[in-house]
């Protein structure tokens, strides 16, 4: 999937030159504290370029709907967030949808708008469910999962050795509009 267009956003593949904008997402504590321990908080633009380079190189080898994408505002062209779909460790059976927005872009419905477009595409790729996981105190992520139509399925510590709330989305959970 190269790109998706929504009313306000473009979801597209990452480029190494997105490093400055990406650092405003993955280099800030307010976002990074909720991400997987493996990702951590990116220290500077040079490190961000290396991360993006790895993502760009990985992308063609990831079996759809797996991948990582940037969220761009169509009106300003600025990159405000990222989206990912990956297999959850350690069993690598469940597909996880994740979202990250720079804090200045919170509170506008961008995660749900971009996420909905991505999952509609993902469900054309021979999958019938997607999961999202969030720490119990990550109220914003939990609210976004619910806004997307995801159903709460329970709490687990099987992923990442963290106590996490688990949400699941099936095609029938999406609204018809
Ligand atoms: C999780 C995260 C992406 C949610 O961001 P968000 O902006 O709250 O997400 P949403 O797209 O669901 O937006 C909902 C907010 O926009 C408001 N909003 C404004 N216009 C809207 C619209 N057109 N549609 C929907 N919501 C709208 C809602 O009222 C709500 O605001 P509120 O939280 O003040 O009640 C963000 O907090 C983040 O990046 N967190 C750190 C990373 C993280 O935890 N990711 C999840 C685990 S990977």
CSV table of C-alpha atoms and ligand atoms in Angstrom, one decimal:
chain,number,residue,atom,x,y,z
A,1,UNK,CA,0.0,0.0,0.0
A,2,UNK,CA,1.7,3.2,-1.2
A,3,UNK,CA,-0.9,5.7,0.1
A,4,UNK,CA,-4.4,6.3,1.4
A,5,UNK,CA,-6.3,9.6,1.2
A,6,UNK,CA,-8.9,10.6,3.8
A,7,UNK,CA,-10.8,13.9,4.2
A,8,UNK,CA,-7.9,15.6,6.0
A,9,UNK,CA,-5.0,13.2,5.8
A,10,UNK,CA,-2.6,11.3,3.6
A,11,UNK,CA,-1.3,7.9,4.9
A,12,UNK,CA,1.9,7.1,3.0
A,13,UNK,CA,5.2,5.3,3.2
A,14,UNK,CA,8.0,6.8,5.3
A,15,UNK,CA,11.0,8.6,3.8
A,16,UNK,CA,14.3,9.1,5.4
A,17,UNK,CA,13.9,12.9,4.9
A,18,UNK,CA,10.9,12.8,7.3
A,19,UNK,CA,13.4,12.6,10.2
A,20,UNK,CA,12.8,16.0,11.7
A,21,UNK,CA,9.0,15.6,11.7
A,22,UNK,CA,9.4,12.0,12.9
A,23,UNK,CA,11.6,13.1,15.8
A,24,UNK,CA,8.8,15.4,17.0
A,25,UNK,CA,6.8,12.1,17.4
A,26,UNK,CA,9.3,9.4,18.4
A,27,UNK,CA,11.7,11.7,20.1
A,28,UNK,CA,9.3,13.1,22.7
A,29,UNK,CA,8.7,11.5,26.1
A,30,UNK,CA,4.9,12.1,26.0
A,31,UNK,CA,4.7,9.7,23.0
A,32,UNK,CA,7.7,7.4,23.5
A,33,UNK,CA,6.7,6.4,27.1
A,34,UNK,CA,3.8,4.4,25.7
A,35,UNK,CA,5.7,2.6,22.9
A,36,UNK,CA,7.3,-0.8,23.1
A,37,UNK,CA,10.5,-1.0,25.2
A,38,UNK,CA,12.4,-2.0,22.0
A,39,UNK,CA,11.6,1.3,20.3
A,40,UNK,CA,12.5,3.6,23.2
A,41,UNK,CA,12.8,7.4,22.8
A,42,UNK,CA,14.7,8.4,19.8
A,43,UNK,CA,17.6,10.7,20.9
A,44,UNK,CA,18.2,13.0,17.9
A,45,UNK,CA,17.7,13.6,14.2
A,46,UNK,CA,20.6,11.4,13.2
A,47,UNK,CA,19.3,8.5,15.1
A,48,UNK,CA,15.8,9.1,13.7
A,49,UNK,CA,17.2,9.0,10.2
A,50,UNK,CA,18.7,5.5,10.9
A,51,UNK,CA,15.4,4.3,12.3
A,52,UNK,CA,13.6,5.6,9.2
A,53,UNK,CA,16.2,4.1,6.9
A,54,UNK,CA,15.6,0.7,8.5
A,55,UNK,CA,11.8,1.1,8.2
A,56,UNK,CA,12.1,2.1,4.5
A,57,UNK,CA,14.3,-0.9,3.8
A,58,UNK,CA,12.0,-3.3,5.7
A,59,UNK,CA,8.8,-2.1,4.1
A,60,UNK,CA,9.0,-4.1,0.7
A,61,UNK,CA,9.8,-7.3,2.7
A,62,UNK,CA,6.8,-7.0,5.0
A,63,UNK,CA,3.8,-9.2,4.0
A,64,UNK,CA,0.7,-7.0,3.6
A,65,UNK,CA,-1.0,-5.7,5.6
A,66,UNK,CA,2.1,-5.4,7.7
A,67,UNK,CA,4.0,-2.2,7.5
A,68,UNK,CA,4.7,1.3,8.8
A,69,UNK,CA,3.3,4.5,7.4
A,70,UNK,CA,3.5,8.2,8.0
A,71,UNK,CA,0.4,10.3,8.6
A,72,UNK,CA,0.5,13.7,6.8
A,73,UNK,CA,-1.9,16.6,7.0
A,74,UNK,CA,-3.2,17.3,3.5
A,75,UNK,CA,-3.7,21.1,4.2
A,76,UNK,CA,-0.1,21.8,5.5
A,77,UNK,CA,1.8,18.8,4.2
A,78,UNK,CA,3.3,18.2,7.6
A,79,UNK,CA,3.9,14.7,9.0
A,80,UNK,CA,2.0,14.5,12.3
A,81,UNK,CA,2.1,10.8,13.1
A,82,UNK,CA,2.7,7.2,12.3
A,83,UNK,CA,0.8,4.0,12.0
A,84,UNK,CA,2.0,0.5,12.1
A,85,UNK,CA,0.7,-3.0,11.6
A,86,UNK,CA,2.9,-5.8,12.8
A,87,UNK,CA,2.9,-9.3,14.4
A,88,UNK,CA,2.8,-9.2,18.1
A,89,UNK,CA,5.7,-11.0,19.8
A,90,UNK,CA,6.5,-13.6,21.1
A,91,UNK,CA,4.0,-15.9,19.2
A,92,UNK,CA,3.7,-13.8,16.1
A,93,UNK,CA,0.1,-14.8,15.3
A,94,UNK,CA,-1.8,-11.7,16.1
A,95,UNK,CA,-1.6,-8.5,14.0
A,96,UNK,CA,-1.3,-5.3,16.0
A,97,UNK,CA,-2.4,-1.9,14.8
A,98,UNK,CA,-0.6,1.0,16.5
A,99,UNK,CA,-0.7,4.7,16.2
A,100,UNK,CA,1.5,7.6,17.3
A,101,UNK,CA,0.8,11.3,16.9
A,102,UNK,CA,3.0,14.2,17.8
A,103,UNK,CA,1.4,15.8,21.0
A,104,UNK,CA,0.5,19.0,19.2
A,105,UNK,CA,-1.8,17.0,16.9
A,106,UNK,CA,-3.7,15.2,19.7
A,107,UNK,CA,-7.4,16.0,20.1
A,108,UNK,CA,-8.4,16.4,16.4
A,109,UNK,CA,-9.5,12.9,15.6
A,110,UNK,CA,-6.5,12.3,13.3
A,111,UNK,CA,-5.5,8.9,14.8
A,112,UNK,CA,-9.0,7.5,14.3
A,113,UNK,CA,-9.3,9.0,10.8
A,114,UNK,CA,-6.0,7.6,9.6
A,115,UNK,CA,-6.5,4.3,11.5
A,116,UNK,CA,-9.9,3.7,10.0
A,117,UNK,CA,-8.6,4.1,6.5
A,118,UNK,CA,-5.7,1.8,7.2
A,119,UNK,CA,-7.8,-0.9,8.7
A,120,UNK,CA,-10.3,-0.8,5.8
A,121,UNK,CA,-7.4,-1.4,3.5
A,122,UNK,CA,-5.9,-4.1,5.8
A,123,UNK,CA,-9.2,-6.0,5.7
A,124,UNK,CA,-8.8,-6.3,1.9
A,125,UNK,CA,-5.6,-8.3,2.5
A,126,UNK,CA,-7.0,-11.7,3.6
A,127,UNK,CA,-7.1,-11.0,7.3
A,128,UNK,CA,-10.2,-11.0,9.5
A,129,UNK,CA,-9.0,-9.4,12.7
A,130,UNK,CA,-6.6,-6.9,14.1
A,131,UNK,CA,-5.6,-6.2,17.6
A,132,UNK,CA,-4.5,-3.1,19.6
A,133,UNK,CA,-2.8,-3.2,22.9
A,134,UNK,CA,-2.4,-0.4,25.5
A,135,UNK,CA,-1.2,0.0,29.0
A,136,UNK,CA,-4.2,0.3,31.3
A,137,UNK,CA,-3.3,3.9,32.1
A,138,UNK,CA,-3.0,4.9,28.4
A,139,UNK,CA,-6.5,6.4,28.4
A,140,UNK,CA,-6.0,8.2,25.0
A,141,UNK,CA,-5.0,5.1,23.2
A,142,UNK,CA,-7.9,3.1,24.8
A,143,UNK,CA,-10.3,5.9,23.7
A,144,UNK,CA,-9.0,5.8,20.2
A,145,UNK,CA,-9.3,2.0,20.0
A,146,UNK,CA,-12.9,2.3,21.1
A,147,UNK,CA,-13.6,5.2,18.7
A,148,UNK,CA,-12.3,2.9,15.9
A,149,UNK,CA,-15.0,0.4,16.9
A,150,UNK,CA,-12.6,-2.0,18.5
A,151,UNK,CA,-14.0,-4.4,21.2
A,152,UNK,CA,-12.2,-4.9,24.5
A,153,UNK,CA,-11.2,-8.5,24.9
A,154,UNK,CA,-9.3,-8.5,28.1
A,155,UNK,CA,-6.0,-7.9,29.9
A,156,UNK,CA,-2.9,-9.9,29.3
A,157,UNK,CA,0.8,-10.0,29.9
A,158,UNK,CA,1.7,-12.4,27.1
A,159,UNK,CA,3.0,-9.6,24.8
A,160,UNK,CA,6.1,-7.6,25.7
A,161,UNK,CA,6.0,-8.9,29.3
A,162,UNK,CA,3.8,-5.9,30.1
A,163,UNK,CA,0.3,-5.8,31.6
A,164,UNK,CA,-1.8,-4.6,28.6
A,165,UNK,CA,-5.4,-4.1,27.7
A,166,UNK,CA,-6.3,-5.9,24.4
A,167,UNK,CA,-8.8,-4.7,21.8
A,168,UNK,CA,-9.9,-6.5,18.7
A,169,UNK,CA,-11.4,-5.3,15.4
A,170,UNK,CA,-13.2,-7.4,12.9
A,171,UNK,CA,-14.6,-6.1,9.6
A,172,UNK,CA,-18.2,-6.3,11.0
A,173,UNK,CA,-17.1,-3.8,13.8
A,174,UNK,CA,-16.6,-1.0,11.2
A,175,UNK,CA,-19.4,1.4,10.6
A,176,UNK,CA,-21.0,1.4,7.1
A,177,UNK,CA,-20.3,5.0,6.1
B,1,LIG,C1,-3.0,7.4,21.1
B,1,LIG,C2,-3.0,8.8,20.3
B,1,LIG,C3,-2.6,8.5,18.9
B,1,LIG,C4,-4.4,9.3,20.4
B,1,LIG,O1,-4.5,10.7,19.9
B,1,LIG,P1,-5.9,11.4,19.8
B,1,LIG,O2,-5.7,12.7,19.1
B,1,LIG,O3,-6.4,11.5,21.2
B,1,LIG,O4,-6.7,10.4,19.0
B,1,LIG,P2,-8.1,10.5,18.2
B,1,LIG,O5,-7.8,10.5,16.8
B,1,LIG,O6,-8.9,9.3,18.7
B,1,LIG,O7,-8.7,11.8,18.6
B,1,LIG,C5,-9.7,11.9,19.6
B,1,LIG,C6,-9.8,13.4,20.1
B,1,LIG,O8,-10.0,14.3,19.0
B,1,LIG,C7,-11.2,15.0,19.2
B,1,LIG,N1,-11.8,15.2,17.9
B,1,LIG,C8,-11.8,16.4,17.3
B,1,LIG,N2,-12.2,16.3,16.0
B,1,LIG,C9,-12.5,15.0,15.8
B,1,LIG,C10,-13.1,14.3,14.7
B,1,LIG,N3,-13.3,14.9,13.6
B,1,LIG,N4,-13.2,13.0,14.9
B,1,LIG,C11,-12.9,12.3,16.0
B,1,LIG,N5,-12.4,13.0,17.1
B,1,LIG,C12,-12.2,14.3,17.0
B,1,LIG,C13,-12.0,14.1,20.1
B,1,LIG,O9,-13.0,14.8,20.8
B,1,LIG,C14,-10.9,13.6,21.1
B,1,LIG,O10,-10.5,14.6,21.9
B,1,LIG,P3,-10.4,14.4,23.5
B,1,LIG,O11,-9.4,13.3,23.7
B,1,LIG,O12,-10.0,15.7,24.0
B,1,LIG,O13,-11.7,13.9,24.0
B,1,LIG,C15,-2.0,9.8,20.9
B,1,LIG,O14,-2.4,10.1,22.2
B,1,LIG,C16,-0.6,9.3,21.0
B,1,LIG,O15,0.1,9.4,20.0
B,1,LIG,N6,-0.2,8.7,22.2
B,1,LIG,C17,1.2,8.2,22.3
B,1,LIG,C18,1.4,6.9,21.6
B,1,LIG,C19,0.5,5.9,22.0
B,1,LIG,O16,0.1,5.7,23.1
B,1,LIG,N7,0.0,5.1,21.0
B,1,LIG,C20,-0.9,4.0,21.2
B,1,LIG,C21,-0.2,2.7,21.5
B,1,LIG,S1,0.8,2.3,20.1
